[in-house]
């Protein structure tokens, strides 16, 4: 009877071992699938992050270009103001010369 009980117990233990191995294989397959899915998701996150990084870089470049253009505009405005002042001075000189010429012509008459 003990031998039969031990044989039954051994059979039950073998069945449990077989069931646990099957569960282990299923869990291993599930883990492998999860790892593959995780890899895919990480690559998607990397790809999704690239356009954002590109966009940020592009905005920073444009901001830098705006600063440079504002600096150039200020320099051009200063040059424009100088030229206007010079033009006004030349115009006054021309009027003075015309006036002097008219006076000289009047004196000659």
Coordinates of N, CA and C in Angstrom, one line a residue:
X1 N 0.8 -1.2 0.0 CA 0.0 0.0 0.0 C 0.8 1.3 0.0
X2 N 1.9 1.2 0.7 CA 2.8 2.4 0.8 C 3.4 2.6 -0.6
X3 N 3.8 1.5 -1.3 CA 4.3 1.7 -2.6 C 3.3 2.3 -3.6
X4 N 2.1 1.9 -3.4 CA 1.0 2.4 -4.3 C 0.8 3.9 -4.0
X5 N 0.8 4.2 -2.7 CA 0.6 5.6 -2.3 C 1.8 6.5 -2.8
X6 N 3.0 5.9 -2.7 CA 4.2 6.7 -3.1 C 4.1 6.8 -4.7
X7 N 3.7 5.8 -5.3 CA 3.6 5.8 -6.8 C 2.6 6.9 -7.2
X8 N 1.4 6.9 -6.5 CA 0.4 8.0 -6.8 C 1.0 9.4 -6.5
X9 N 1.7 9.5 -5.4 CA 2.2 10.8 -5.1 C 3.3 11.2 -6.1
X10 N 4.1 10.2 -6.6 CA 5.1 10.5 -7.6 C 4.4 10.9 -8.9
X11 N 3.3 10.2 -9.2 CA 2.6 10.6 -10.4 C 2.0 12.0 -10.3
X12 N 1.4 12.3 -9.2 CA 0.9 13.6 -8.9 C 2.0 14.7 -9.0
X13 N 3.1 14.4 -8.4 CA 4.2 15.4 -8.5 C 4.7 15.5 -9.9
X14 N 4.8 14.5 -10.7 CA 5.2 14.6 -12.1 C 4.2 15.4 -12.8
X15 N 2.9 15.2 -12.6 CA 1.9 16.0 -13.2 C 2.0 17.5 -12.9
X16 N 2.3 17.8 -11.6 CA 2.5 19.1 -11.1 C 3.7 19.8 -11.8
X17 N 4.8 19.0 -11.9 CA 6.0 19.4 -12.5 C 5.8 19.8 -14.0
X18 N 5.0 18.9 -14.7 CA 4.7 19.1 -16.1 C 3.9 20.3 -16.2
X19 N 2.9 20.5 -15.3 CA 2.0 21.7 -15.4 C 2.8 23.0 -15.1
X20 N 3.7 22.9 -14.1 CA 4.6 24.1 -13.8 C 5.5 24.4 -15.0
X21 N 6.0 23.4 -15.7 CA 6.9 23.6 -16.8 C 6.1 24.3 -18.0
X22 N 4.9 23.8 -18.2 CA 4.1 24.4 -19.2 C 3.8 25.9 -18.9
X23 N 3.5 26.2 -17.6 CA 3.2 27.5 -17.1 C 4.5 28.4 -17.3
X24 N 5.6 27.8 -17.0 CA 6.9 28.5 -17.1 C 7.1 28.9 -18.6
X25 N 6.9 27.9 -19.5 CA 7.1 28.1 -20.9 C 6.1 29.2 -21.4
X26 N 4.9 29.2 -21.0 CA 3.9 30.2 -21.3 C 4.3 31.6 -20.8
X27 N 4.8 31.6 -19.6 CA 5.3 32.9 -19.0 C 6.5 33.4 -19.8
X28 N 7.4 32.5 -20.1 CA 8.6 32.9 -20.9 C 8.2 33.5 -22.2
X29 N 7.3 32.8 -22.9 CA 6.8 33.3 -24.2 C 6.2 34.7 -24.0
X30 N 5.4 34.8 -23.0 CA 4.7 36.1 -22.7 C 5.7 37.2 -22.4
X31 N 6.8 36.8 -21.7 CA 7.8 37.8 -21.4 C 8.6 38.2 -22.6
X32 N 8.9 37.2 -23.4 CA 9.6 37.5 -24.7 C 8.7 38.4 -25.6
X33 N 7.5 38.1 -25.7 CA 6.6 39.0 -26.5 C 6.5 40.4 -25.9
X34 N 6.5 40.5 -24.6 CA 6.4 41.8 -23.9 C 7.7 42.6 -24.2
X35 N 8.9 41.9 -24.2 CA 10.1 42.5 -24.4 C 10.2 43.0 -25.9
X36 N 9.7 42.2 -26.8 CA 9.6 42.7 -28.2 C 8.7 43.9 -28.4
X37 N 7.6 43.9 -27.7 CA 6.7 45.0 -27.8 C 7.3 46.2 -27.1
X38 N 8.0 46.0 -26.0 CA 8.7 47.2 -25.4 C 9.7 47.8 -26.3
X39 N 10.5 46.9 -27.0 CA 11.4 47.4 -28.0 C 10.8 48.2 -29.1
X40 N 9.7 47.7 -29.6 CA 8.9 48.5 -30.6 C 8.4 49.8 -30.1
X41 N 7.9 49.8 -28.9 CA 7.4 51.1 -28.3 C 8.5 52.1 -28.0
X42 N 9.7 51.6 -27.6 CA 10.8 52.5 -27.4 C 11.3 53.1 -28.7
X43 N 11.3 52.3 -29.8 CA 11.7 52.8 -31.0 C 10.7 53.9 -31.5
X44 N 9.4 53.6 -31.3 CA 8.4 54.6 -31.6 C 8.5 55.9 -30.9
X45 N 8.9 55.8 -29.6 CA 9.1 57.0 -28.8 C 10.3 57.7 -29.3
X46 N 11.3 57.0 -29.7 CA 12.5 57.7 -30.2 C 12.2 58.4 -31.5
X47 N 11.4 57.7 -32.4 CA 11.1 58.3 -33.7 C 10.1 59.5 -33.4
X48 N 9.2 59.4 -32.5 CA 8.3 60.5 -32.2 C 9.0 61.7 -31.6
X49 N 10.1 61.4 -30.8 CA 10.8 62.5 -30.2 C 11.7 63.3 -31.2
X50 N 12.1 62.6 -32.3 CA 13.0 63.3 -33.2 C 12.3 64.5 -33.9
X51 N 11.1 64.4 -34.3 CA 10.5 65.6 -34.9 C 10.3 66.8 -33.9
X52 N 10.1 66.4 -32.7 CA 10.0 67.4 -31.6 C 11.3 68.1 -31.4
X53 N 12.4 67.3 -31.4 CA 13.7 67.9 -31.2 C 14.1 68.8 -32.4
X54 N 13.7 68.3 -33.6 CA 14.0 69.0 -34.8 C 13.2 70.4 -34.8
X55 N 11.9 70.3 -34.4 CA 11.1 71.5 -34.3 C 11.7 72.5 -33.4
X56 N 12.1 72.1 -32.2 CA 12.8 73.0 -31.2 C 14.0 73.6 -31.8
X57 N 14.9 72.8 -32.4 CA 16.1 73.3 -33.1 C 15.8 74.3 -34.1
X58 N 14.7 74.1 -34.9 CA 14.4 75.0 -36.0 C 13.9 76.3 -35.4
X59 N 13.1 76.2 -34.3 CA 12.6 77.5 -33.7 C 13.8 78.3 -33.1
X60 N 14.7 77.6 -32.5 CA 15.9 78.3 -31.9 C 16.7 78.9 -33.1
X61 N 16.8 78.2 -34.2 CA 17.5 78.8 -35.3 C 16.8 80.1 -35.8
X62 N 15.5 80.0 -35.9 CA 14.7 81.1 -36.4 C 14.8 82.3 -35.4
X63 N 14.8 82.0 -34.1 CA 15.0 83.1 -33.1 C 16.3 83.8 -33.3
X64 N 17.3 83.0 -33.5 CA 18.7 83.5 -33.7 C 18.7 84.4 -35.0
X65 N 18.1 83.9 -36.0 CA 18.0 84.7 -37.3 C 17.3 86.0 -37.1
X66 N 16.2 86.0 -36.3 CA 15.4 87.2 -36.0 C 16.3 88.2 -35.3
X67 N 17.1 87.7 -34.3 CA 18.0 88.7 -33.6 C 19.0 89.3 -34.5
X68 N 19.6 88.5 -35.4 CA 20.5 89.0 -36.4 C 19.9 90.0 -37.3
X69 N 18.7 89.7 -37.8 CA 18.0 90.6 -38.7 C 17.6 92.0 -38.0
X70 N 17.3 91.9 -36.7 CA 17.0 93.1 -35.9 C 18.2 94.0 -35.8
X71 N 19.3 93.3 -35.6 CA 20.6 94.0 -35.4 C 21.0 94.7 -36.8
X72 N 20.8 94.0 -37.9 CA 21.1 94.5 -39.2 C 20.1 95.7 -39.5
X73 N 18.8 95.5 -39.1 CA 17.8 96.6 -39.3 C 18.2 97.9 -38.5
X74 N 18.7 97.7 -37.3 CA 19.1 98.8 -36.5 C 20.3 99.6 -37.2
X75 N 21.2 98.8 -37.7 CA 22.4 99.4 -38.3 C 22.0 100.1 -39.6
X76 N 21.1 99.5 -40.4 CA 20.6 100.2 -41.6 C 19.8 101.4 -41.2
X77 N 19.0 101.4 -40.2 CA 18.3 102.6 -39.8 C 19.2 103.7 -39.4
X78 N 20.3 103.4 -38.7 CA 21.3 104.4 -38.3 C 21.9 105.0 -39.5
X79 N 22.3 104.1 -40.5 CA 22.9 104.6 -41.7 C 21.9 105.5 -42.5
X80 N 20.6 105.1 -42.5 CA 19.6 105.8 -43.2 C 19.4 107.2 -42.5
X81 N 19.4 107.3 -41.2 CA 19.3 108.6 -40.5 C 20.5 109.5 -40.8
X82 N 21.7 108.9 -40.9 CA 22.9 109.7 -41.3 C 22.8 110.2 -42.7
X83 N 22.3 109.4 -43.6 CA 22.2 109.8 -45.0 C 21.2 110.9 -45.1
X84 N 20.1 110.8 -44.4 CA 19.0 111.9 -44.4 C 19.6 113.2 -43.9
X85 N 20.4 113.1 -42.8 CA 21.0 114.3 -42.2 C 22.0 114.9 -43.2
X86 N 22.8 114.1 -43.9 CA 23.7 114.6 -44.9 C 23.0 115.2 -46.0
X87 N 21.9 114.5 -46.5 CA 21.1 115.1 -47.6 C 20.5 116.4 -47.2
X88 N 20.0 116.6 -46.0 CA 19.5 117.8 -45.6 C 20.5 118.9 -45.6
X89 N 21.7 118.5 -45.1 CA 22.8 119.5 -45.1 C 23.2 119.9 -46.5
X90 N 23.3 118.9 -47.4 CA 23.6 119.2 -48.8 C 22.5 120.1 -49.4
X91 N 21.3 119.8 -49.1 CA 20.2 120.6 -49.6 C 20.3 122.1 -49.1
X92 N 20.6 122.3 -47.9 CA 20.8 123.6 -47.3 C 22.0 124.3 -48.0
X93 N 23.1 123.6 -48.2 CA 24.2 124.2 -48.9 C 23.9 124.6 -50.3
X94 N 23.1 123.7 -51.0 CA 22.7 124.0 -52.4 C 21.8 125.3 -52.4
X95 N 20.9 125.4 -51.5 CA 20.0 126.6 -51.4 C 20.8 127.8 -51.2
X96 N 21.8 127.7 -50.3 CA 22.7 128.8 -50.0 C 23.5 129.2 -51.2
X97 N 24.0 128.2 -51.9 CA 24.8 128.6 -53.1 C 23.9 129.2 -54.2
X98 N 22.7 128.7 -54.4 CA 21.7 129.3 -55.3 C 21.4 130.7 -54.9
X99 N 21.2 130.9 -53.7 CA 20.9 132.2 -53.2 C 22.1 133.2 -53.4
X100 N 23.3 132.7 -53.1 CA 24.5 133.5 -53.3 C 24.7 133.8 -54.8
X101 N 24.4 132.8 -55.7 CA 24.5 133.0 -57.1 C 23.5 134.1 -57.6
X102 N 22.3 134.0 -57.0 CA 21.3 135.0 -57.4 C 21.7 136.4 -56.9
X103 N 22.3 136.5 -55.8 CA 22.8 137.8 -55.3 C 23.9 138.3 -56.2
X104 N 24.8 137.4 -56.6 CA 25.9 137.8 -57.5 C 25.4 138.3 -58.8
X105 N 24.4 137.6 -59.3 CA 23.8 138.0 -60.6 C 23.1 139.4 -60.4
X106 N 22.4 139.6 -59.3 CA 21.8 140.9 -59.1 C 22.8 142.0 -59.0
X107 N 23.9 141.7 -58.4 CA 25.0 142.7 -58.2 C 25.6 143.1 -59.6
X108 N 25.7 142.1 -60.5 CA 26.2 142.3 -61.8 C 25.3 143.2 -62.6
X109 N 24.0 143.2 -62.3 CA 23.1 143.9 -63.1 C 23.0 145.3 -62.7

